[in-house]
Short mmCIF file of C-alpha atoms in Angstrom, two decimals:
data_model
loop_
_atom_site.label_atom_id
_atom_site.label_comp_id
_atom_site.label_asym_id
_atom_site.label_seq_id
_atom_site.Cartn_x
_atom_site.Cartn_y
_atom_site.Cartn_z
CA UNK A 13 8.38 -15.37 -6.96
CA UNK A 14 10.78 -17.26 -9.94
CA UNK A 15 12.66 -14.56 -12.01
CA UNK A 16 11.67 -16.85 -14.98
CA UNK A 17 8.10 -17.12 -13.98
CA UNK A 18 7.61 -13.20 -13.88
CA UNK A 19 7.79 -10.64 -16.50
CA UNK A 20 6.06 -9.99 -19.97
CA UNK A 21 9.00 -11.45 -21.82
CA UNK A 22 8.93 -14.79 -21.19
CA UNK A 23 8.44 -15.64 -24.93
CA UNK A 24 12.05 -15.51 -26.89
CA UNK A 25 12.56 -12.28 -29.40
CA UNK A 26 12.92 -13.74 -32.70
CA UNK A 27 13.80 -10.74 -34.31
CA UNK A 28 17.36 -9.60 -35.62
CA UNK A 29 19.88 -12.37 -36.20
CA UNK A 30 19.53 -15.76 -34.31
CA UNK A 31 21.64 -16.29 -30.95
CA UNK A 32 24.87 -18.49 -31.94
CA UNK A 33 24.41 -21.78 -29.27
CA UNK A 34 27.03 -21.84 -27.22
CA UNK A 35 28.03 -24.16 -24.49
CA UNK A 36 26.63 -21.49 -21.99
CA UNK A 37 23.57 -21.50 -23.96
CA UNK A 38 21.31 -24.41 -21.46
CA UNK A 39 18.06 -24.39 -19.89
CA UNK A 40 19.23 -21.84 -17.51
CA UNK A 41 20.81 -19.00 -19.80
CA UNK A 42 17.57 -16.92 -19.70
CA UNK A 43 17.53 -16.77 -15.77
CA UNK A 44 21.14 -15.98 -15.58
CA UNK A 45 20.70 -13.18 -18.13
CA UNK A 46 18.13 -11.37 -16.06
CA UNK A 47 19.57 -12.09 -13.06
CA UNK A 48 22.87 -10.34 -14.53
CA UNK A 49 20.55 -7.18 -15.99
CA UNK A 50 18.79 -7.11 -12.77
CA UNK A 51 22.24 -6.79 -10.57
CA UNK A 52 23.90 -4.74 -13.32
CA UNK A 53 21.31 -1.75 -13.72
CA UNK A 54 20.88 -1.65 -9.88
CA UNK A 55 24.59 -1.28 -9.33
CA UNK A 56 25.39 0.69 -12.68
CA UNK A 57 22.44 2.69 -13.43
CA UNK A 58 20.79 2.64 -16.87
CA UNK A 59 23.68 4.70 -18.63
CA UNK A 60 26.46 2.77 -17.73
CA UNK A 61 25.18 -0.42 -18.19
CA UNK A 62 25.26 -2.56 -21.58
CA UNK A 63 24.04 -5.62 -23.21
CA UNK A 64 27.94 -6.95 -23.27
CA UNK A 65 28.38 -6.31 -19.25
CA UNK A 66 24.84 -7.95 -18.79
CA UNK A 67 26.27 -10.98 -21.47
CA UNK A 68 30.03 -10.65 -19.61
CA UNK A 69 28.21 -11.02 -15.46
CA UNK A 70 25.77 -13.59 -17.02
CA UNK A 71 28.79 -15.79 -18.76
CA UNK A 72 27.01 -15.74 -22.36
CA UNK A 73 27.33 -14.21 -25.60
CA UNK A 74 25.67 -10.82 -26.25
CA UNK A 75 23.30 -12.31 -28.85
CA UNK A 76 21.93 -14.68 -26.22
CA UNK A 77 20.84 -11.44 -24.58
CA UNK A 78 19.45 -10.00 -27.54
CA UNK A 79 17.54 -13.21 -28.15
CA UNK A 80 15.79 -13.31 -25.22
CA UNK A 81 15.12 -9.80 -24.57
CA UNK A 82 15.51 -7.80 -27.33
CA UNK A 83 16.85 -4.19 -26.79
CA UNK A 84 18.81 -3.32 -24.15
CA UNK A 85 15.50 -1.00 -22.98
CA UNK A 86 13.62 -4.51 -22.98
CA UNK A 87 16.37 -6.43 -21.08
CA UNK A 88 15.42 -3.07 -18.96
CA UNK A 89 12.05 -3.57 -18.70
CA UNK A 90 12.45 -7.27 -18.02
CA UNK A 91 14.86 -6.78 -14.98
CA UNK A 92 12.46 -3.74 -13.55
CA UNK A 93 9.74 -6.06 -13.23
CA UNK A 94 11.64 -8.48 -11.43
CA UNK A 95 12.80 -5.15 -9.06
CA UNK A 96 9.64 -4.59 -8.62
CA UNK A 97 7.82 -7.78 -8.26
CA UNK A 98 7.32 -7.09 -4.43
CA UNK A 99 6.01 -3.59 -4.71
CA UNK A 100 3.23 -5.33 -7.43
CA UNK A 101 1.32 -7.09 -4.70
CA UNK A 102 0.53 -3.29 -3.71
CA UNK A 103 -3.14 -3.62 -5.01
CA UNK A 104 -3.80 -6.64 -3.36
CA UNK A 105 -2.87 -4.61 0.62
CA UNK A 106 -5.57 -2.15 -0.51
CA UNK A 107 -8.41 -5.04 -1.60
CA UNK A 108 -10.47 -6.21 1.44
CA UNK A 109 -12.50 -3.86 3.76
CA UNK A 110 -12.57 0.14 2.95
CA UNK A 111 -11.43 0.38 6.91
CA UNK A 112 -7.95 0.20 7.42
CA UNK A 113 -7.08 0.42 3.71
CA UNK A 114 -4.64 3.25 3.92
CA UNK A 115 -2.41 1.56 6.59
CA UNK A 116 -2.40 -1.25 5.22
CA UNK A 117 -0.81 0.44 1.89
CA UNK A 118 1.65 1.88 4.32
CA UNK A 119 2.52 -0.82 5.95
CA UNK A 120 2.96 -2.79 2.72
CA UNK A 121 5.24 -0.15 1.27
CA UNK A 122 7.24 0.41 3.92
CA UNK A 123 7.78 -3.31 4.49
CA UNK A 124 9.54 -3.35 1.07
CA UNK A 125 11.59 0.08 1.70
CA UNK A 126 13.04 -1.29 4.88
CA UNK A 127 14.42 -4.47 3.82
CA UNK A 128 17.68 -3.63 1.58
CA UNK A 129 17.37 -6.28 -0.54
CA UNK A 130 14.32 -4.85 -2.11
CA UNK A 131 14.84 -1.35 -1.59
CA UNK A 132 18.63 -0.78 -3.00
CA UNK A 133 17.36 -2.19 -6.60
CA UNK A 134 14.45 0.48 -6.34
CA UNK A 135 16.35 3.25 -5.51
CA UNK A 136 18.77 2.45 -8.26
CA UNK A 137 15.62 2.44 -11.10
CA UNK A 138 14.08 5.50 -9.17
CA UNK A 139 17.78 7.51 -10.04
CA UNK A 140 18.18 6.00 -13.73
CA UNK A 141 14.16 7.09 -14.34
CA UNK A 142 15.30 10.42 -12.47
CA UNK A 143 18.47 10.73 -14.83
CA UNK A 144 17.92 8.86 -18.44
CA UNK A 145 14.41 9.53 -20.21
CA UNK A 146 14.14 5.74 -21.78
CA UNK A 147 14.39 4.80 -18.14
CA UNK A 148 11.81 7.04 -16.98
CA UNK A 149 9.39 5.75 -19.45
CA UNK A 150 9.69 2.02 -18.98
CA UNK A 151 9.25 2.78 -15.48
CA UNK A 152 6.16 4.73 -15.63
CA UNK A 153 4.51 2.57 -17.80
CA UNK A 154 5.58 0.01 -15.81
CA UNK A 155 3.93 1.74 -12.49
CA UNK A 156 1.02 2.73 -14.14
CA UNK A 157 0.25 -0.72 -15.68
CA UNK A 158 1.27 -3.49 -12.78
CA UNK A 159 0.68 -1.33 -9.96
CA UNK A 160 -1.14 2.25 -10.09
CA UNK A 161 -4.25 0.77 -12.59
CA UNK A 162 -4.68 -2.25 -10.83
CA UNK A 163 -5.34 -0.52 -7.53
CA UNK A 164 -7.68 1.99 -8.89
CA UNK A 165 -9.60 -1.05 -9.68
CA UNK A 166 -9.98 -1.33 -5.88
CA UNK A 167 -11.28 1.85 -5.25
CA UNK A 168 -14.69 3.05 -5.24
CA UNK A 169 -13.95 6.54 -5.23
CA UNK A 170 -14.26 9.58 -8.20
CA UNK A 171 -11.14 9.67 -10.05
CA UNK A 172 -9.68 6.87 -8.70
CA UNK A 173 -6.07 6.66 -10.79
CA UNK A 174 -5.56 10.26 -9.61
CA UNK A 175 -6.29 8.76 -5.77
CA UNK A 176 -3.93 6.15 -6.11
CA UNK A 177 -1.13 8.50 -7.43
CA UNK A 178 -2.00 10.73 -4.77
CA UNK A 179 -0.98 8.03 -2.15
CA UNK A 180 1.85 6.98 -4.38
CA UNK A 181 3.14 10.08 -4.48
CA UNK A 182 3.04 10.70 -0.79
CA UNK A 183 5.15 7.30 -0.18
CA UNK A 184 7.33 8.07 -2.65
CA UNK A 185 8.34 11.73 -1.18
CA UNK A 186 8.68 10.11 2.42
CA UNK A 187 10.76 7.40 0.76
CA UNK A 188 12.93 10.23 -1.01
CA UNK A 189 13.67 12.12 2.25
CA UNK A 190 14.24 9.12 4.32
CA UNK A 191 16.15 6.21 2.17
CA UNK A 192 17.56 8.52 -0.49
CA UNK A 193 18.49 12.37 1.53
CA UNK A 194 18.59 10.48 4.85
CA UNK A 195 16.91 13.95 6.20
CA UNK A 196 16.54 13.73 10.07
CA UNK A 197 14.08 13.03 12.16
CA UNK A 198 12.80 11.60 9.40
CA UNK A 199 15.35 9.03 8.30
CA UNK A 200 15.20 7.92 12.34
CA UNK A 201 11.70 7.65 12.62
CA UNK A 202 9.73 4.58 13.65
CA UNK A 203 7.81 3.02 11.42
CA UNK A 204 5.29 2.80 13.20
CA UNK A 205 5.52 6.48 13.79
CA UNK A 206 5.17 6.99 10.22
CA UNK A 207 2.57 4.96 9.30
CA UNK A 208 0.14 6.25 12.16
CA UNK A 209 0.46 9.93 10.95
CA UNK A 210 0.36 9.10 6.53
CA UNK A 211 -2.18 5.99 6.86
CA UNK A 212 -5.12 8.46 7.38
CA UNK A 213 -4.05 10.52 4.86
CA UNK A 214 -3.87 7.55 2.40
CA UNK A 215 -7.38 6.26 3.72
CA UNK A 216 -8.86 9.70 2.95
CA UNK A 217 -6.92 9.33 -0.24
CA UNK A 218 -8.28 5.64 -1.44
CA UNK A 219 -11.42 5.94 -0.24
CA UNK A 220 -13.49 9.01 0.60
CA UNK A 221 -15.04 10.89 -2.07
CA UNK B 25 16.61 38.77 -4.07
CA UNK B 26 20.05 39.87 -5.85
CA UNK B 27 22.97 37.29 -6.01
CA UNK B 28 25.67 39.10 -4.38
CA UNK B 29 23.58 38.94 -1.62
CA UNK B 30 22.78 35.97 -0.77
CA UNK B 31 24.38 32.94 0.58
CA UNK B 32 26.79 32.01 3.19
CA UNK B 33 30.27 32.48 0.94
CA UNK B 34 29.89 36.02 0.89
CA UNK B 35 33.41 36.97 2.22
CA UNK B 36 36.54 36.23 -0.42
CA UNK B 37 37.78 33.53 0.59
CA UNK B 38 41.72 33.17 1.61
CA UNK B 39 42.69 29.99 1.45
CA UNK B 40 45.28 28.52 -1.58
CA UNK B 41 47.41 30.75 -3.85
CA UNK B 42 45.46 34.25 -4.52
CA UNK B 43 43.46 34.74 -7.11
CA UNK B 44 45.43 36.17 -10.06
CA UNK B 45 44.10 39.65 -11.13
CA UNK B 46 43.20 40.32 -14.60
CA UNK B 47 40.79 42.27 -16.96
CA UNK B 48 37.99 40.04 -16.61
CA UNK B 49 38.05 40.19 -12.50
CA UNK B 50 35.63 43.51 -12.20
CA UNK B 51 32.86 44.18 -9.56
CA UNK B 52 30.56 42.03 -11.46
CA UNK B 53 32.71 38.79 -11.86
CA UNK B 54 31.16 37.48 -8.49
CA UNK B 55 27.80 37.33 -9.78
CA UNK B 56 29.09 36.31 -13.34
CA UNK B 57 30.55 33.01 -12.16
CA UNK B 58 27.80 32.56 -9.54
CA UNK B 59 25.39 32.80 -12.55
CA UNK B 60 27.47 30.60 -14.62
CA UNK B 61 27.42 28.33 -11.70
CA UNK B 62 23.94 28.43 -11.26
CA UNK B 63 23.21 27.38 -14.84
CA UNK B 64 26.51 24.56 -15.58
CA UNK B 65 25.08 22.34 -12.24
CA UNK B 66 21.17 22.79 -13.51
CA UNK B 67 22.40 21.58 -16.66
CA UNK B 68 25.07 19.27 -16.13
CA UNK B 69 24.34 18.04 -12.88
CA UNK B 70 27.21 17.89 -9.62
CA UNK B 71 28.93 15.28 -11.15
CA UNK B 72 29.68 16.55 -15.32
CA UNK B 73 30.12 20.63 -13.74
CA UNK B 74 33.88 21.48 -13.09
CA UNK B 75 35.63 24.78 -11.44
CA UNK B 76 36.98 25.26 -15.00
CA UNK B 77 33.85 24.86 -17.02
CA UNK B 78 31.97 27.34 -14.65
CA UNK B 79 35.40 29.81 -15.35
CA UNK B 80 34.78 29.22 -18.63
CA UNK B 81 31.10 29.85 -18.93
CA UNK B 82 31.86 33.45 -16.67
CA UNK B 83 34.60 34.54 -18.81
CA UNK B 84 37.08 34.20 -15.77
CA UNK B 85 40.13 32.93 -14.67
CA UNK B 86 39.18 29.08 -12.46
CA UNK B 87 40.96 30.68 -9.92
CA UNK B 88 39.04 33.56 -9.43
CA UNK B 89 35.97 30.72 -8.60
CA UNK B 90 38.21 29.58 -6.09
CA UNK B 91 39.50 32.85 -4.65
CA UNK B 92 35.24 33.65 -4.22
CA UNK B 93 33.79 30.48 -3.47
CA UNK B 94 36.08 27.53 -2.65
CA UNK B 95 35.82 23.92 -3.48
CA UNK B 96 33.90 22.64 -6.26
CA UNK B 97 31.34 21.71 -3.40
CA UNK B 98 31.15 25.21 -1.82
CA UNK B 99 29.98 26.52 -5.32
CA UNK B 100 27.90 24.29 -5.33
CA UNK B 101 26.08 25.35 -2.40
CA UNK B 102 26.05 28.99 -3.66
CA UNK B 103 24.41 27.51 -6.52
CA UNK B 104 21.73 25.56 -4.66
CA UNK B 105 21.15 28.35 -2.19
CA UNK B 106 20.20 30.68 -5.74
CA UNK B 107 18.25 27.98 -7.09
CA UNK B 108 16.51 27.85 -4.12
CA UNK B 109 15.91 30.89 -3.21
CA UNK B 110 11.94 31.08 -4.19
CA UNK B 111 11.26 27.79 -2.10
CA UNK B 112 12.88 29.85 1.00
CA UNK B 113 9.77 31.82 1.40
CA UNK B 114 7.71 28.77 1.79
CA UNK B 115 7.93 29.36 6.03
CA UNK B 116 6.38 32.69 5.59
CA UNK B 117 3.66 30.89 3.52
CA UNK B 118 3.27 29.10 6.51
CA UNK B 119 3.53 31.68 9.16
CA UNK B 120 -0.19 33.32 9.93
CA UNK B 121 -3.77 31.75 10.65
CA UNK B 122 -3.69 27.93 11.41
CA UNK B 123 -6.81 27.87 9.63
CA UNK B 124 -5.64 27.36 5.91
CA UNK B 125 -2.01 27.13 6.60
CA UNK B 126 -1.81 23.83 4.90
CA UNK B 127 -3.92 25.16 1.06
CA UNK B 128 -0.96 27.95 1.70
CA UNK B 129 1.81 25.91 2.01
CA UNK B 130 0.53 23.88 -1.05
CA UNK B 131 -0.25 26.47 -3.17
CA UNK B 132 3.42 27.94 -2.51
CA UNK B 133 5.00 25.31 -3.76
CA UNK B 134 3.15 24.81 -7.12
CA UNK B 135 3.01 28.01 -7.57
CA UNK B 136 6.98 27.42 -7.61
CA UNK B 137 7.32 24.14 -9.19
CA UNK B 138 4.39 25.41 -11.97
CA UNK B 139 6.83 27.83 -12.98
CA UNK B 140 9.92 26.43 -15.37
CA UNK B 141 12.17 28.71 -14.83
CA UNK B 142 12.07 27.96 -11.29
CA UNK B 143 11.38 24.42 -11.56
CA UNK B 144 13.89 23.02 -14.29
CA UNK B 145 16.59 24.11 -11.80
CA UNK B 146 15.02 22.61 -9.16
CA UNK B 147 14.83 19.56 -10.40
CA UNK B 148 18.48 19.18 -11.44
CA UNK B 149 19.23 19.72 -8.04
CA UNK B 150 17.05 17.34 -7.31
CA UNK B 151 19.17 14.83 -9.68
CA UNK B 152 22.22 15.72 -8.93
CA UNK B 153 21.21 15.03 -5.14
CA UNK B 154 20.09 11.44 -6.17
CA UNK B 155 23.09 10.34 -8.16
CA UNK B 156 26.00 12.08 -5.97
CA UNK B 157 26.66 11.93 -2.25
CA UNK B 158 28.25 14.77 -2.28
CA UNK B 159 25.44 17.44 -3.78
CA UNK B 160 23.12 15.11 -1.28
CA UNK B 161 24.77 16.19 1.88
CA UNK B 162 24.97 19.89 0.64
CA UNK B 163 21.15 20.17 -0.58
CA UNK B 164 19.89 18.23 2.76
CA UNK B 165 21.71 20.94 4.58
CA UNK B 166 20.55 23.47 2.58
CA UNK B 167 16.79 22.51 3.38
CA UNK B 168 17.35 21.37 6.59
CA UNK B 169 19.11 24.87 8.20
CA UNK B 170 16.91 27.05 5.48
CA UNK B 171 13.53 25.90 5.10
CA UNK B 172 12.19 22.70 7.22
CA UNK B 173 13.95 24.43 10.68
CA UNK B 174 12.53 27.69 9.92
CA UNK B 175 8.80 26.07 9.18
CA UNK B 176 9.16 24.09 12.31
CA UNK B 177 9.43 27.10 14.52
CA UNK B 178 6.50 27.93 12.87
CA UNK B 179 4.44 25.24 13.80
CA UNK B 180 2.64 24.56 17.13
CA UNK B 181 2.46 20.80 17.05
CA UNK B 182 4.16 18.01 18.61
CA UNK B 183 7.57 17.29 16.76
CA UNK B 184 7.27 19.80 14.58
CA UNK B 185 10.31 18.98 12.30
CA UNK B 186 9.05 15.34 11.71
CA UNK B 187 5.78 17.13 10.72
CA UNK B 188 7.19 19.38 8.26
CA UNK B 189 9.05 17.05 6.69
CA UNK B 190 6.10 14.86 6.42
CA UNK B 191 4.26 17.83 4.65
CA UNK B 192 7.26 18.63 2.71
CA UNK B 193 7.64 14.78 1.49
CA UNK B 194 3.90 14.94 0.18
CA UNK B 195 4.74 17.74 -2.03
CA UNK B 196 8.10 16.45 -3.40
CA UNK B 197 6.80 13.10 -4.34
CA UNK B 198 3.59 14.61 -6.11
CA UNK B 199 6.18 16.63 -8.07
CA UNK B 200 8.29 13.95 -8.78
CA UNK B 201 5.18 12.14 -10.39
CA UNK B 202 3.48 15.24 -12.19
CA UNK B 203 7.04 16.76 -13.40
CA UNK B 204 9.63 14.23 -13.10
CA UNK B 205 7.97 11.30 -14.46
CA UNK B 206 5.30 13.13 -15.53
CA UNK B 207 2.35 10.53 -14.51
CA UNK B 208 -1.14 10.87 -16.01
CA UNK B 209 -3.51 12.27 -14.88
CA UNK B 210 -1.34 13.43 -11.71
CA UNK B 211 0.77 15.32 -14.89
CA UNK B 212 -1.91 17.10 -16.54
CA UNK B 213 -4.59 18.06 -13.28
CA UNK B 214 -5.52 21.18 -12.65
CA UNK B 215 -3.08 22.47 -9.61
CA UNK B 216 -6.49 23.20 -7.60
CA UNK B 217 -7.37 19.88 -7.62
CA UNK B 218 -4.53 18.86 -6.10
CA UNK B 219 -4.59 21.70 -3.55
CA UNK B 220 -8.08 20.42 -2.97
CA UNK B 221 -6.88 16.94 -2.12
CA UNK B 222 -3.23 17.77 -0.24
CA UNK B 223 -3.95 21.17 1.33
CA UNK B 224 -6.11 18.86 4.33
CA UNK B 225 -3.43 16.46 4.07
CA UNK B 226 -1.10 19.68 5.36
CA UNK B 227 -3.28 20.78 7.21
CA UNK B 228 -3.02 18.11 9.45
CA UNK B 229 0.29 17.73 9.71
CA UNK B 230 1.12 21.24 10.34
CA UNK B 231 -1.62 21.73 12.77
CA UNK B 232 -3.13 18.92 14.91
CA UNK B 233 -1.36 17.27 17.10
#
């Protein structure tokens, strides 16, 4: 994926006063700026971090930022979907045959957990959502629209949203007490080990009623 | 169980100048500042709670919380090991009939986490873990030697601390969704329908190998 292909704000914010053009102000300003929110929220948290370090890492001038993404819980918002953007393709493990669904999921998420590059950024939104309340909303909404919805589409199963968070849930916890507490055996464990024991509990999950 | 009672730091501790004596330092200032304690690091989390603001809150000299408890860390751990207290029980839950151990392990823990003055506690603990290395080692510790070794030697199943951790990862990331982020509809189902769906799920890992 692009950072400026992805994300609901690709339009610019017109609202408040215009962006003064500046020589930083080219074609690639906007990609620079969410690059810069994306790296600064990881490493900062959602507290710490403002529109002027986000403008200062990015080399522009605060009201670029504000031009293209509004408030500094949309620049939020903006850079969480681009954290995210692997984890979206969740939905599409689960479509295809009922048989095999659940490891699949597991096997998709834990693809993304054990490859730093994607799983320091989530870990970082999972403690500002666990610490700031404007952080925890973006992010649900965020879960519940790209990710958790769309895969209840793919189940044909009663209650199927409740399914899905069900399974999210469960890889979330084992996440928790392996990435985040580093709680032995289970920070250790294979993979593989893993996914054999919670992929029939996620196929039970997604798929029997 | 009564404060004074429980916990590792039970013995005055000797290390660093001795605790100055003075009006406030009567048979109850142990469980005054262990109580204070309890409620500046579920409110503040590990990193905003200091020795002094815990003196403070108990109406004592800050080097009486030394002379009782230690480090900043160490009162800490008395804290957690209150706050905890309730989810201590959860190997007894455990302990019986393999038939239905895993509906009783579930409904322990909601019947914990459904309770707010149990649960808000918990889950700054929780925070705190997420956001400082520090309270992380301390609360993994805590679980580890207090609750996931004692359920293991409960269990009868191949690696039986992997498996409780598995079971106890379930149940942490359903909270996190139903009282963290509070997720619909995983924040407003009925708690049997959730037993319904994990208990099996527990079952399983606590129980087949």
């Amino acid at each position: 994926m692009t950072p400026a292909s992805s994300g609901p704000a690709t339009g610019p914010r017109k609202r408040g006063r215009p962006a003064r053009t500046s020589a930083s102000d080219g074609p690639g300003a906007r990609d620079r700026i969410l690059a810069a929110a994306r790296n600064e929220f990881a490493e900062r948290g959602y507290d710490k971090t403002s529109i002027r370090g986000i403008a200062k890492t990015a080399e522009v001038d605060p009201a670029l930022v504000h031009h293209y993404f509004g408030t500094k819980e949309q620049v939020f918002e903006a850079a969480i979907e681009l954290i995210f953007a692997p984890a979206m393709a969740a939905p599409d493990a689960v479509h295809g045959s009922r048989e095999g669904a659940g490891e699949r999921m597991a096997r998709f998420m834990f693809g993304i957990w054990e490859n730093p590059v994607s799983r320091l950024p989530l870990l970082a939104v999972m403690r500002s959502a666990l610490t700031n309340e404007t952080a925890s909303v973006v992010l649900r909404g965020m879960i519940e629209r790209r990710v958790l919805l769309r895969m209840a589409d793919e189940l044909d199963v009663p209650n199927p949203e409740f399914r899905a968070q069900l399974a999210a849930g469960h890889l979330i916890g084992i996440a928790m007490l392996r990435y985040v507490i580093r709680m032995e055996p289970m920070a250790s464990a294979e993979v593989d080990d893993i996914v054999t024991m919670v992929g029939p509990t996620l196929q039970r999950y997604l798929t029997e009623s």
